[in-house]
JSON list of C-alpha atoms in Angstrom, two decimals:
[
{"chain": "A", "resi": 1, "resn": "UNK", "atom": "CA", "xyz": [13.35, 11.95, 13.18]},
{"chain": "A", "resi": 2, "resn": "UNK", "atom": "CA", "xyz": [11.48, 9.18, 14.50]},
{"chain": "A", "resi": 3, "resn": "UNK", "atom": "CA", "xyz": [8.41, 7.97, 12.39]},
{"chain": "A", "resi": 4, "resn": "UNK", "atom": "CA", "xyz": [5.84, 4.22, 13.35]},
{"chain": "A", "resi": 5, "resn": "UNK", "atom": "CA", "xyz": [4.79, 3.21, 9.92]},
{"chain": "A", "resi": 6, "resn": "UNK", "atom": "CA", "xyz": [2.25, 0.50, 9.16]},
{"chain": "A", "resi": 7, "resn": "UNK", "atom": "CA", "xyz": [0.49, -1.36, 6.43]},
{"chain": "A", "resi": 8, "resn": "UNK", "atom": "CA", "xyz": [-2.10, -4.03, 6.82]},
{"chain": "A", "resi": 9, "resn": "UNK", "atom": "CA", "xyz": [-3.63, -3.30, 3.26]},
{"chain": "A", "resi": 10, "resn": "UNK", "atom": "CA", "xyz": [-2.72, -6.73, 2.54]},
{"chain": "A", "resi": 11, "resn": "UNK", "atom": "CA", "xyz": [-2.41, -10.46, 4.02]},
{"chain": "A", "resi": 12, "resn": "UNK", "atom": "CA", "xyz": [0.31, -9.39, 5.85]},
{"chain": "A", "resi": 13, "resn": "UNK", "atom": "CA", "xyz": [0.84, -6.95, 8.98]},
{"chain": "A", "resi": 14, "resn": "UNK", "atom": "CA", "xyz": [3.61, -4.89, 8.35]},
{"chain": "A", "resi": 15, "resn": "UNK", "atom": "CA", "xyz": [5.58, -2.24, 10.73]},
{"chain": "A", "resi": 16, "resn": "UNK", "atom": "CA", "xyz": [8.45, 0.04, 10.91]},
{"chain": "A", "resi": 17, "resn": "UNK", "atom": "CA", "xyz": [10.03, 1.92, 12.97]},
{"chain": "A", "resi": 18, "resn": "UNK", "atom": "CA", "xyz": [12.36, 5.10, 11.62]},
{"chain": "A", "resi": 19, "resn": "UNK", "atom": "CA", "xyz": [14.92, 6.12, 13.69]},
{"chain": "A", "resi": 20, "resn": "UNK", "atom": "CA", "xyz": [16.97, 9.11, 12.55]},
{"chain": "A", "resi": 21, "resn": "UNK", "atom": "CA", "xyz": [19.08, 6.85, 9.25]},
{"chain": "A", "resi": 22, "resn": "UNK", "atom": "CA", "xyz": [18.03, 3.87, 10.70]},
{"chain": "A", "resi": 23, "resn": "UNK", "atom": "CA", "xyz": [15.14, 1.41, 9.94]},
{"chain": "A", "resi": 24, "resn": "UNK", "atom": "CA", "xyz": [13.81, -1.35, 12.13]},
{"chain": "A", "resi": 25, "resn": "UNK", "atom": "CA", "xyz": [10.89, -3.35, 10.34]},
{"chain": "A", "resi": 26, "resn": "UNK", "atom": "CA", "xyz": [8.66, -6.66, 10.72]},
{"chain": "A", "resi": 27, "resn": "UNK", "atom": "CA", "xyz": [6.38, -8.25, 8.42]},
{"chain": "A", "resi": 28, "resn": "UNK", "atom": "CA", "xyz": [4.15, -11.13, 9.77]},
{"chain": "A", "resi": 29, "resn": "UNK", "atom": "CA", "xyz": [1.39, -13.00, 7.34]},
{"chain": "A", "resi": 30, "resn": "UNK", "atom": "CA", "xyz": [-1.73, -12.08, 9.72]},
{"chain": "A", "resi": 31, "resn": "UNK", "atom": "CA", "xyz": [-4.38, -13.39, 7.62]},
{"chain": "A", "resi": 32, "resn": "UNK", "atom": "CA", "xyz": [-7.86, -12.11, 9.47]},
{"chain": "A", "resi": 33, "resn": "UNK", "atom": "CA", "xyz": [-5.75, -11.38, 12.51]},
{"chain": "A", "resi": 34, "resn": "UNK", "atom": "CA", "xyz": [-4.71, -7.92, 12.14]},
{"chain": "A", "resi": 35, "resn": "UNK", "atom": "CA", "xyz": [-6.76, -5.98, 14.53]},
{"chain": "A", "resi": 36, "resn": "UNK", "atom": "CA", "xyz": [-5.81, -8.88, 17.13]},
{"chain": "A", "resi": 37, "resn": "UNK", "atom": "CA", "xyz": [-2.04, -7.83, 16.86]},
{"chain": "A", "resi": 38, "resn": "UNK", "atom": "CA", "xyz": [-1.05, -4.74, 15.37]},
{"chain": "A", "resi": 39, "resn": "UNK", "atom": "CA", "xyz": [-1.00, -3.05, 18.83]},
{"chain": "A", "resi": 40, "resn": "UNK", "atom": "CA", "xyz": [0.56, -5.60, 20.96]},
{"chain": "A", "resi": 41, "resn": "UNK", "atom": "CA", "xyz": [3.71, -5.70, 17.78]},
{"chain": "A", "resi": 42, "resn": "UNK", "atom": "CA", "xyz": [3.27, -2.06, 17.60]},
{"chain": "A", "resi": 43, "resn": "UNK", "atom": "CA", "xyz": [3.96, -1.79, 21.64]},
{"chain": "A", "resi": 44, "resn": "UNK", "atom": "CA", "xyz": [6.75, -4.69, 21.48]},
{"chain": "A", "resi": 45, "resn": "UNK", "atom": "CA", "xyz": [8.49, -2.87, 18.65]},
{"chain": "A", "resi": 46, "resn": "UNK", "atom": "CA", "xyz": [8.69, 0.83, 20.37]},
{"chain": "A", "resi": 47, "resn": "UNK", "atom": "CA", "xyz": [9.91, -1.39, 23.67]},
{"chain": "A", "resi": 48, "resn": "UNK", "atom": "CA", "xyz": [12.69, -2.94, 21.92]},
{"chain": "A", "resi": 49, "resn": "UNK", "atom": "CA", "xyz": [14.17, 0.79, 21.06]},
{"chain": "A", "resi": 50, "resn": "UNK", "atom": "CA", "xyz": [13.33, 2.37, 24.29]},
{"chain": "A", "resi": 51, "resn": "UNK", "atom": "CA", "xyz": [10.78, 4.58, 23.01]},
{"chain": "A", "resi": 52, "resn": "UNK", "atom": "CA", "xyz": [6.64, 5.11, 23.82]},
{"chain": "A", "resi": 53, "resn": "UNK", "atom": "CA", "xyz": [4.34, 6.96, 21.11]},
{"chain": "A", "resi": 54, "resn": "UNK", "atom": "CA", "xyz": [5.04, 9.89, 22.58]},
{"chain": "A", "resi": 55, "resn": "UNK", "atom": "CA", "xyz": [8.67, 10.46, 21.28]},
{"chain": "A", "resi": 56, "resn": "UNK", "atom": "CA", "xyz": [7.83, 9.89, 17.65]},
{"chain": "A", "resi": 57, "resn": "UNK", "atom": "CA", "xyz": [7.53, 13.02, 15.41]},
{"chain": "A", "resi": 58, "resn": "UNK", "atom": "CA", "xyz": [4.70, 10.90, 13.31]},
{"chain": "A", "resi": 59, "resn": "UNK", "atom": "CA", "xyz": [2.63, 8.01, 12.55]},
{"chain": "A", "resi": 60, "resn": "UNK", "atom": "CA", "xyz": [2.69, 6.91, 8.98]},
{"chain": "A", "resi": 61, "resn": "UNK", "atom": "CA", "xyz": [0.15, 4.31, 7.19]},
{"chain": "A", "resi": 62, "resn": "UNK", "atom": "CA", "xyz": [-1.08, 2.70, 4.11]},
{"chain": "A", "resi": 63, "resn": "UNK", "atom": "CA", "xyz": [-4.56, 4.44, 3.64]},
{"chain": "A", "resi": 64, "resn": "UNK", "atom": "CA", "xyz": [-4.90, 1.99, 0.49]},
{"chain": "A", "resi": 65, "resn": "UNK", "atom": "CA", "xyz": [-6.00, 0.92, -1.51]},
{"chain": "A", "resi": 66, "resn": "UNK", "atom": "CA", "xyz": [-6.26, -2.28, -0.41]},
{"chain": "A", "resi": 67, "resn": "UNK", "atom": "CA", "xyz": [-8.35, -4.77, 1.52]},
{"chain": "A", "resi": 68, "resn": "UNK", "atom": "CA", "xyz": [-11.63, -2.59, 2.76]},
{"chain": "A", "resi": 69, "resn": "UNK", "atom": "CA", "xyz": [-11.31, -3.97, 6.51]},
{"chain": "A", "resi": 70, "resn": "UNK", "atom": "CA", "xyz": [-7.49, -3.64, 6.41]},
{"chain": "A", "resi": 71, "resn": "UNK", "atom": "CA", "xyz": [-7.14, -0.77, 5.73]},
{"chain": "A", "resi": 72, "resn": "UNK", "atom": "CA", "xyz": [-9.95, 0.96, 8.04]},
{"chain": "A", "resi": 73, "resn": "UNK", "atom": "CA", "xyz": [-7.85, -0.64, 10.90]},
{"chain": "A", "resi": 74, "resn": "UNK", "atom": "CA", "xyz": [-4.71, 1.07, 9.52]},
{"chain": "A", "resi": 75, "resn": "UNK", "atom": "CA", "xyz": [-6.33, 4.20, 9.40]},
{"chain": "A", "resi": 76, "resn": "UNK", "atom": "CA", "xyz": [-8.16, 3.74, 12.83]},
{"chain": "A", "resi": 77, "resn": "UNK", "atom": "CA", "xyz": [-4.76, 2.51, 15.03]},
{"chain": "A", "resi": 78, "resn": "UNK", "atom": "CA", "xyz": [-2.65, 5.35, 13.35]},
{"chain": "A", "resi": 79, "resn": "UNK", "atom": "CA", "xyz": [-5.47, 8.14, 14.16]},
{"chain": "A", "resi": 80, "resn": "UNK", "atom": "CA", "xyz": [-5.75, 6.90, 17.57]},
{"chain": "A", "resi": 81, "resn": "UNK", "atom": "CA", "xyz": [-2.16, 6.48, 18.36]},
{"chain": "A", "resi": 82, "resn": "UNK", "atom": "CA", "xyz": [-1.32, 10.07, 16.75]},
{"chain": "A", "resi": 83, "resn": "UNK", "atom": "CA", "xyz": [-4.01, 11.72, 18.11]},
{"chain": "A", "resi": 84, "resn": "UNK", "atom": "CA", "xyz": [-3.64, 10.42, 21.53]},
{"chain": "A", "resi": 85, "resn": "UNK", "atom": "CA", "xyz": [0.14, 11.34, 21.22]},
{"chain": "A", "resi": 86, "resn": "UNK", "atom": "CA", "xyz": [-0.65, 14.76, 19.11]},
{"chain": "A", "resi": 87, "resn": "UNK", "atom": "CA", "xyz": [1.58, 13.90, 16.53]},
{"chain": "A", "resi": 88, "resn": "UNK", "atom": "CA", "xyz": [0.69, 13.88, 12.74]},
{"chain": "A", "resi": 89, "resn": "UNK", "atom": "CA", "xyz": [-0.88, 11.21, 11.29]},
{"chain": "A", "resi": 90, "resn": "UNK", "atom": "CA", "xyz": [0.48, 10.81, 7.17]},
{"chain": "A", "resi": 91, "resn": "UNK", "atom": "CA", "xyz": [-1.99, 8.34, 5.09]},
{"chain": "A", "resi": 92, "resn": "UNK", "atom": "CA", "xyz": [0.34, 7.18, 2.03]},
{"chain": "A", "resi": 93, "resn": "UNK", "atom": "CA", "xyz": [-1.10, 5.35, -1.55]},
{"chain": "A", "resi": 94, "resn": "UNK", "atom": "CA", "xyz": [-0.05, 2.06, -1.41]},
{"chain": "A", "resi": 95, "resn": "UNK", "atom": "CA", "xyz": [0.18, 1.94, -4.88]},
{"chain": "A", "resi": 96, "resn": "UNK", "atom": "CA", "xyz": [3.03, 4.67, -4.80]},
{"chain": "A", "resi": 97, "resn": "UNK", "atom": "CA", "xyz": [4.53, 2.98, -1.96]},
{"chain": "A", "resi": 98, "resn": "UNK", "atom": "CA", "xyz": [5.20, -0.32, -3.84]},
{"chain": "A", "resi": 99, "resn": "UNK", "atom": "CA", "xyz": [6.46, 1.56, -6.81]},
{"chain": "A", "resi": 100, "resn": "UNK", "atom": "CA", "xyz": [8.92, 3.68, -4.25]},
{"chain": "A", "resi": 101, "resn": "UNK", "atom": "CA", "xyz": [9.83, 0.08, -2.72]},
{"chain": "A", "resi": 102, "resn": "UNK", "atom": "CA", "xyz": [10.72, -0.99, -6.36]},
{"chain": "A", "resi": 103, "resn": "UNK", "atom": "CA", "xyz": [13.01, 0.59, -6.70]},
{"chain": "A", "resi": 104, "resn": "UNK", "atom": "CA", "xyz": [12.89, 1.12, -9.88]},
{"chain": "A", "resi": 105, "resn": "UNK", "atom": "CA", "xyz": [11.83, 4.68, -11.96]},
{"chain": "A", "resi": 106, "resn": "UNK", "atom": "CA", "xyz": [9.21, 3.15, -14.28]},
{"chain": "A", "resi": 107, "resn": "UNK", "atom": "CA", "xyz": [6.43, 1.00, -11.97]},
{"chain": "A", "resi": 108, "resn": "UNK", "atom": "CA", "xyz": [3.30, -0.37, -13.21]},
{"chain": "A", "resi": 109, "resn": "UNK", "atom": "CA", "xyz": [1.66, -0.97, -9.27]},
{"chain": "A", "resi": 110, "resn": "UNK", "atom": "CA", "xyz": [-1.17, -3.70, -9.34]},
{"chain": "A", "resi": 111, "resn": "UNK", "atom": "CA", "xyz": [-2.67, -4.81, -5.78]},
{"chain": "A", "resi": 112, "resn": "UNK", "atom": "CA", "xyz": [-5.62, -7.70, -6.30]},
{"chain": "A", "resi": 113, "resn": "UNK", "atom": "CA", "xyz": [-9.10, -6.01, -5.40]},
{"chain": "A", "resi": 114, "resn": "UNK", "atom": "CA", "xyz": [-10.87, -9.45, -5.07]},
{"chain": "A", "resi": 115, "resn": "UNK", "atom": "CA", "xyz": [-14.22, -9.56, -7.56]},
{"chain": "A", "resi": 116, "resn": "UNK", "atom": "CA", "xyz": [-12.04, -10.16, -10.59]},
{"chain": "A", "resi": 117, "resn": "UNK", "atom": "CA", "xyz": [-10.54, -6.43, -10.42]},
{"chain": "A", "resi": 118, "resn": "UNK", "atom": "CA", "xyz": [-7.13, -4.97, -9.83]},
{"chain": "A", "resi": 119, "resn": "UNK", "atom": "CA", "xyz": [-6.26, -1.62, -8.33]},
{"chain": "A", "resi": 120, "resn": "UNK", "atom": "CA", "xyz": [-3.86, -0.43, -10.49]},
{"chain": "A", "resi": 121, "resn": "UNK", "atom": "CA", "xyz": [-1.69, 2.52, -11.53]},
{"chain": "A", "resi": 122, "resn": "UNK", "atom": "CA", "xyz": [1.57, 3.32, -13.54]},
{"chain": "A", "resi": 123, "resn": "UNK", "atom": "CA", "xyz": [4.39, 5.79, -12.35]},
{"chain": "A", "resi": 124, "resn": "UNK", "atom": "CA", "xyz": [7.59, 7.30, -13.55]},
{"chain": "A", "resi": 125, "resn": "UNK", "atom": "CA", "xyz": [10.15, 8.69, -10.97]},
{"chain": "A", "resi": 126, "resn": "UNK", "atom": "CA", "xyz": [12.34, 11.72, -12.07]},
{"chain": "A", "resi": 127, "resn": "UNK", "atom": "CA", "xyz": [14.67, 12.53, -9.43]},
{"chain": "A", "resi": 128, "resn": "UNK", "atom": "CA", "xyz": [12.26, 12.45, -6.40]},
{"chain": "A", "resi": 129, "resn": "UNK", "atom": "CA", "xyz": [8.97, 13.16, -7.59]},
{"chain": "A", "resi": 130, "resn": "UNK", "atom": "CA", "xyz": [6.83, 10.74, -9.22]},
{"chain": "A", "resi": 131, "resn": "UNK", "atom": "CA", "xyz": [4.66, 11.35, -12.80]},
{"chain": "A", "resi": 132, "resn": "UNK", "atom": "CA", "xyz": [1.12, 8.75, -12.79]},
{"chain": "A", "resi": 133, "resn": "UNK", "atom": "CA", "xyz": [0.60, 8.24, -16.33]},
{"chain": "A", "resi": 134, "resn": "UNK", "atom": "CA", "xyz": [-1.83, 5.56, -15.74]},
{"chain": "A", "resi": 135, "resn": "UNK", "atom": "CA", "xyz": [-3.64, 7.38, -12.71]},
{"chain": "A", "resi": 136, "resn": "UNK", "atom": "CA", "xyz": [-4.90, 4.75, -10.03]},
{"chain": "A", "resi": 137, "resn": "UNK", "atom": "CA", "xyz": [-8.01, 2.76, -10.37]},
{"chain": "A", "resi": 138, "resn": "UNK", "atom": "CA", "xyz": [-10.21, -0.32, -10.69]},
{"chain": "A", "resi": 139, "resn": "UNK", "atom": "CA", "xyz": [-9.74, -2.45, -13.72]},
{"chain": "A", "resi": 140, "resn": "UNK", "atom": "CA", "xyz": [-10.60, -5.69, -15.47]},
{"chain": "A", "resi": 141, "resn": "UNK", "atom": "CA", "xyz": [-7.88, -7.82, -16.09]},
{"chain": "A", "resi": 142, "resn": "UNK", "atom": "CA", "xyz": [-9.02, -8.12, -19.63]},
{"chain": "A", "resi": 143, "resn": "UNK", "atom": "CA", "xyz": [-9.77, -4.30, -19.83]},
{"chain": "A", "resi": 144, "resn": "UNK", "atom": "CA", "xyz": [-6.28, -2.37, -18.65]},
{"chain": "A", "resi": 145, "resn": "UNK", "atom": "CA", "xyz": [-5.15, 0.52, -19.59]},
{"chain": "A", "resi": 146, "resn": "UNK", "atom": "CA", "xyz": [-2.25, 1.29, -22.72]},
{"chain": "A", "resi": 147, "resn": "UNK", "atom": "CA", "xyz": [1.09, 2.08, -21.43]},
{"chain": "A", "resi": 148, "resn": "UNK", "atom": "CA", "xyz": [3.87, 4.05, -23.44]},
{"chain": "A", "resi": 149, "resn": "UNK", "atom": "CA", "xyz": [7.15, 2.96, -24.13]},
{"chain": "A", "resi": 150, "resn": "UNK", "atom": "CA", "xyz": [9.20, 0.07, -22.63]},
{"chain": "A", "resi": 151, "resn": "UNK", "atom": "CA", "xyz": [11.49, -0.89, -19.47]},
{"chain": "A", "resi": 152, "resn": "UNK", "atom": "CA", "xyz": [8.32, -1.20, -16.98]},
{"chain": "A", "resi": 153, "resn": "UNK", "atom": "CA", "xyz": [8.52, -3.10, -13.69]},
{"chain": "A", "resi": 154, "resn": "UNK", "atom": "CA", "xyz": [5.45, -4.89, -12.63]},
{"chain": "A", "resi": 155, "resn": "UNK", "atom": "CA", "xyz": [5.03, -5.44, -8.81]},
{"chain": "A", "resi": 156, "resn": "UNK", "atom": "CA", "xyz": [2.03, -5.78, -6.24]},
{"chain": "A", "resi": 157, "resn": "UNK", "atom": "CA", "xyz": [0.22, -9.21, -5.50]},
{"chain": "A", "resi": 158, "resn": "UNK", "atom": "CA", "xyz": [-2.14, -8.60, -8.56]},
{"chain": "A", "resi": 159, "resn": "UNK", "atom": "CA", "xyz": [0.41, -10.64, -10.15]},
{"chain": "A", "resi": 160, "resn": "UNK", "atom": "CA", "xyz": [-0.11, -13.56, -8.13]},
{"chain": "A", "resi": 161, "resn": "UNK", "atom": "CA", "xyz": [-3.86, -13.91, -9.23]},
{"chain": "A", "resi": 162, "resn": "UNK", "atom": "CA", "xyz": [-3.57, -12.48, -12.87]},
{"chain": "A", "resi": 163, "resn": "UNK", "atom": "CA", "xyz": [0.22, -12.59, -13.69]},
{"chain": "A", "resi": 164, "resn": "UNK", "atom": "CA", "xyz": [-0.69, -13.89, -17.40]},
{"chain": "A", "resi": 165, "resn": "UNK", "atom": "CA", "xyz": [-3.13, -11.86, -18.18]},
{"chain": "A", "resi": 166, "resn": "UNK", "atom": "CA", "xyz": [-1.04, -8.48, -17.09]},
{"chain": "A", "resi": 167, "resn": "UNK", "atom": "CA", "xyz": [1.92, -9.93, -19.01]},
{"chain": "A", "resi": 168, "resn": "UNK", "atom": "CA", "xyz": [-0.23, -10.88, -22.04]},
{"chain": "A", "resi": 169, "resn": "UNK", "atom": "CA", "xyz": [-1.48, -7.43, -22.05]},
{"chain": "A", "resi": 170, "resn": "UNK", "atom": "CA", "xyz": [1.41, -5.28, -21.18]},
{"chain": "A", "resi": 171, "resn": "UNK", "atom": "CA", "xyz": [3.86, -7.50, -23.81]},
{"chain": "A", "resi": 172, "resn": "UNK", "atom": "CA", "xyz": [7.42, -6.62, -24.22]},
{"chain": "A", "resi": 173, "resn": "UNK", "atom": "CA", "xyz": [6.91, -3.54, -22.60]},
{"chain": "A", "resi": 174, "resn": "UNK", "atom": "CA", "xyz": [7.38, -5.01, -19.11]},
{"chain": "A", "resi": 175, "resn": "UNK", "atom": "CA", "xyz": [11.46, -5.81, -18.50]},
{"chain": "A", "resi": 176, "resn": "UNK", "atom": "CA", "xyz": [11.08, -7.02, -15.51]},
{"chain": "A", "resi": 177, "resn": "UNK", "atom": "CA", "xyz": [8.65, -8.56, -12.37]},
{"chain": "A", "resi": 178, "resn": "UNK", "atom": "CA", "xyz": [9.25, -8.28, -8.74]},
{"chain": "A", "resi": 179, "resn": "UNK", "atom": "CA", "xyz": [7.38, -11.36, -7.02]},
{"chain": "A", "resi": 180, "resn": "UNK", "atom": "CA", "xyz": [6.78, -10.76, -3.35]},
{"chain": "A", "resi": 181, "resn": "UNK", "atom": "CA", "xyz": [6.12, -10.80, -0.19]},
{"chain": "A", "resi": 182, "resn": "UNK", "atom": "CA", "xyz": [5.74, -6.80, -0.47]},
{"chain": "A", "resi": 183, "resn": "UNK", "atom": "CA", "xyz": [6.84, -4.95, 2.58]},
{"chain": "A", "resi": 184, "resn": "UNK", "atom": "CA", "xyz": [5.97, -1.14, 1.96]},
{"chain": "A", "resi": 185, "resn": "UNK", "atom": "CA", "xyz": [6.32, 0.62, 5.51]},
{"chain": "A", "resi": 186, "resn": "UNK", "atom": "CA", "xyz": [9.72, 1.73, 4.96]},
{"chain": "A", "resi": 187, "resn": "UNK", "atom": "CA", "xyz": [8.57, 3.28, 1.63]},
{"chain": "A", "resi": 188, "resn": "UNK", "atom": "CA", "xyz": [5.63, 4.38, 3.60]},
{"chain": "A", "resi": 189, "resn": "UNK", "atom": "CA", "xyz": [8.04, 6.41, 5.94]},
{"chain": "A", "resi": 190, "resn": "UNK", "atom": "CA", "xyz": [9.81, 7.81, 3.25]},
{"chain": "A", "resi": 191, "resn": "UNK", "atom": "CA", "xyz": [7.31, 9.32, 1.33]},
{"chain": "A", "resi": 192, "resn": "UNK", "atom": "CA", "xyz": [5.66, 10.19, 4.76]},
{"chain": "A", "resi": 193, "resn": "UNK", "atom": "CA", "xyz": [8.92, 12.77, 5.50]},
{"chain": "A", "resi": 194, "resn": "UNK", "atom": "CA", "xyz": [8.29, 15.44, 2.92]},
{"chain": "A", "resi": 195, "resn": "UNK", "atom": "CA", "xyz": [4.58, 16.09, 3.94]},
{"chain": "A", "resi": 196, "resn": "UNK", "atom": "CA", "xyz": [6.08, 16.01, 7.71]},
{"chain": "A", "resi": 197, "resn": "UNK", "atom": "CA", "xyz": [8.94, 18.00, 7.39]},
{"chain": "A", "resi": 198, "resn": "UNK", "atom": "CA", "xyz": [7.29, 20.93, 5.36]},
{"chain": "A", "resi": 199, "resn": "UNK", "atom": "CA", "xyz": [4.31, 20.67, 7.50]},
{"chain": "A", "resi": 200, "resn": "UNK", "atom": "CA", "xyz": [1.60, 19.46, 4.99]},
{"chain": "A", "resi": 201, "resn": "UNK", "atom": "CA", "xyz": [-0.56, 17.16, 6.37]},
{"chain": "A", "resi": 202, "resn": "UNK", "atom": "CA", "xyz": [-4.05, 18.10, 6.90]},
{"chain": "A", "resi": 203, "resn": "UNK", "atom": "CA", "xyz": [-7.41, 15.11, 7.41]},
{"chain": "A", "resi": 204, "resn": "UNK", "atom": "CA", "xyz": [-6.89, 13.82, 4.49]},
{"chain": "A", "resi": 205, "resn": "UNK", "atom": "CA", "xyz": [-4.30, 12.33, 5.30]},
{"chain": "A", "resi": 206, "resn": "UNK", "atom": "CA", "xyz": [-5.05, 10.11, 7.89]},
{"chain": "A", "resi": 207, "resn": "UNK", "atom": "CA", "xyz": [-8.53, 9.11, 5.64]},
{"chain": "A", "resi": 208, "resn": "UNK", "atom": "CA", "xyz": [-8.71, 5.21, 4.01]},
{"chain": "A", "resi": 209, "resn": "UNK", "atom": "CA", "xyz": [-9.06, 5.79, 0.21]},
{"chain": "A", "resi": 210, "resn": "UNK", "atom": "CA", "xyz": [-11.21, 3.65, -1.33]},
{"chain": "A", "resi": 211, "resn": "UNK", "atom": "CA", "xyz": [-11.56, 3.35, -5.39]},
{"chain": "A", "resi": 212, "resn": "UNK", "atom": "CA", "xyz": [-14.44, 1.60, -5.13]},
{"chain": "A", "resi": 213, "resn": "UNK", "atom": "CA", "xyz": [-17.72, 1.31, -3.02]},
{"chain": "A", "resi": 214, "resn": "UNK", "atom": "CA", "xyz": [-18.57, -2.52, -3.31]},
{"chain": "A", "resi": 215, "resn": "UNK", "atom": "CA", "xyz": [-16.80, -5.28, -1.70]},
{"chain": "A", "resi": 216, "resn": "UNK", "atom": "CA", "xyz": [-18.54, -8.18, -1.93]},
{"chain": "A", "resi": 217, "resn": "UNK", "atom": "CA", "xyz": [-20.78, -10.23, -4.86]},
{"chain": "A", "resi": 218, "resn": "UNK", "atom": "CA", "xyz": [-24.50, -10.46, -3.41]},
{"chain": "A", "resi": 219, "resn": "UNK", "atom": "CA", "xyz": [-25.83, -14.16, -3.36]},
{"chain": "A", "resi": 220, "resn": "UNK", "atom": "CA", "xyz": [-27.60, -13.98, -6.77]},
{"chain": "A", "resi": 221, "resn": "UNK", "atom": "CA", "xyz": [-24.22, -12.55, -8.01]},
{"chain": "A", "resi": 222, "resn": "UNK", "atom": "CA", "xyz": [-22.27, -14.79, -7.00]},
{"chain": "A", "resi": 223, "resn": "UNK", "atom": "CA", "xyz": [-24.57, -17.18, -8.18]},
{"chain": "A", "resi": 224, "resn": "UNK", "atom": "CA", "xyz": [-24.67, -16.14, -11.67]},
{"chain": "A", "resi": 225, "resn": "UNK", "atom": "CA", "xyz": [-20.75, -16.33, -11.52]},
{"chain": "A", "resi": 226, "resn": "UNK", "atom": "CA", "xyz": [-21.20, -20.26, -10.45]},
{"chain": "A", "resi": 227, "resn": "UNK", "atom": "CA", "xyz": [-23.28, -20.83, -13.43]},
{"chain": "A", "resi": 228, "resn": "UNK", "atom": "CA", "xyz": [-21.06, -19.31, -16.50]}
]
């Protein structure tokens, strides 16, 4: 099986490249550049493995959630390339995905949703499916949900922002942190296989999700911040 995954839910453009047990992957900090060059990477990647769209069984992406323009570029160069190609298209949570590229079976997933809010959501792995205890969602750093029980693993770039508040919260109940960069696509491509194999993608799938509306302060908001 031969699967294009990408994530540029983040700083960073990320892409892989599944080829039967193999995986090929590259992870570049892009900044505002994404849309400038996911395809010419995406094209230079298929090249160095002989291959063109058209002899991939899918596209895989983050669909978030995740930076709002970032991820509507994910979602619009995997719909185009798959449809173009008519292969499926398979929008994964990044949230999931960084708590599948933990490796670990108890994840506490936290991506930074700008505005003083983290996306966040906890999950327990049991063989190869995944419980969400904490389901996924927009919090206050000051204002996160309880978890149950110890041996968590923190990871996502939430930490980088708010790293003492989630461990001032969360207390002896996290056992470990896992600092990035995060690279996700090969996670991505993973949980992408199930949905492929059985056949179970539908439009959904290739949809951004968004947990919230809003993306920006307005100028009196941001104003008000200024002044506290």
């Amino acid at each position: 099986m031969k699967i294009l995954s990408l994530d540029t839910s983040t700083e960073y453009m990320s892409l892989g490249l599944k080829i039967d047990e193999d995986f090929y992957s590259i992870n570049i900090k892009a900044g505002q550049t994404h849309s400038e060059i996911v395809l010419p990477e995406i094209k230079k990647l298929l090249s160095e493995h002989q291959l063109t769209i058209t002899d991939l069984d899918a596209v895989a992406f983050g669909r978030g959630p995740g930076s709002f323009t970032g991820i509507r570029i994910a979602c619009g160069i995997a719909y185009g390339l798959g449809y173009g190609a008519s292969i499926p298209v398979i929008g994964v949570n990044n949230l999931l995905a960084l708590a599948e590229a933990s490796g670990k079976d108890k994840v506490v997933s936290g991506i930074d949703a700008r505005m003083g809010e983290i996306y966040l959501s906890a999950y327990i792995k049991e063989g190869k499916t995944f419980s969400e205890p904490i389901l996924e969602g927009v919090y206050k750093p000051h204002e996160l949900p309880q978890l149950k029980g110890l041996g968590w693993t923190l990871v996502g770039n939430s930490i980088e922002t708010y790293e003492k508040q989630m461990k001032d919260h969360f207390g002896q109940q996290i056992e470990e942190v896992i600092f990035g960069p995060y690279e996700v696509v090969e996670s991505i491509s993973k949980l992408a296989m199930p949905l492929i194999k059985n056949k179970l993608f539908k439009l959904i799938h290739a949809e951004p999700l968004y947990l919230r509306n809003k993306v920006a302060f307005t100028t009196e908001e941001r104003k008000s911040l200024n002044a506290v």
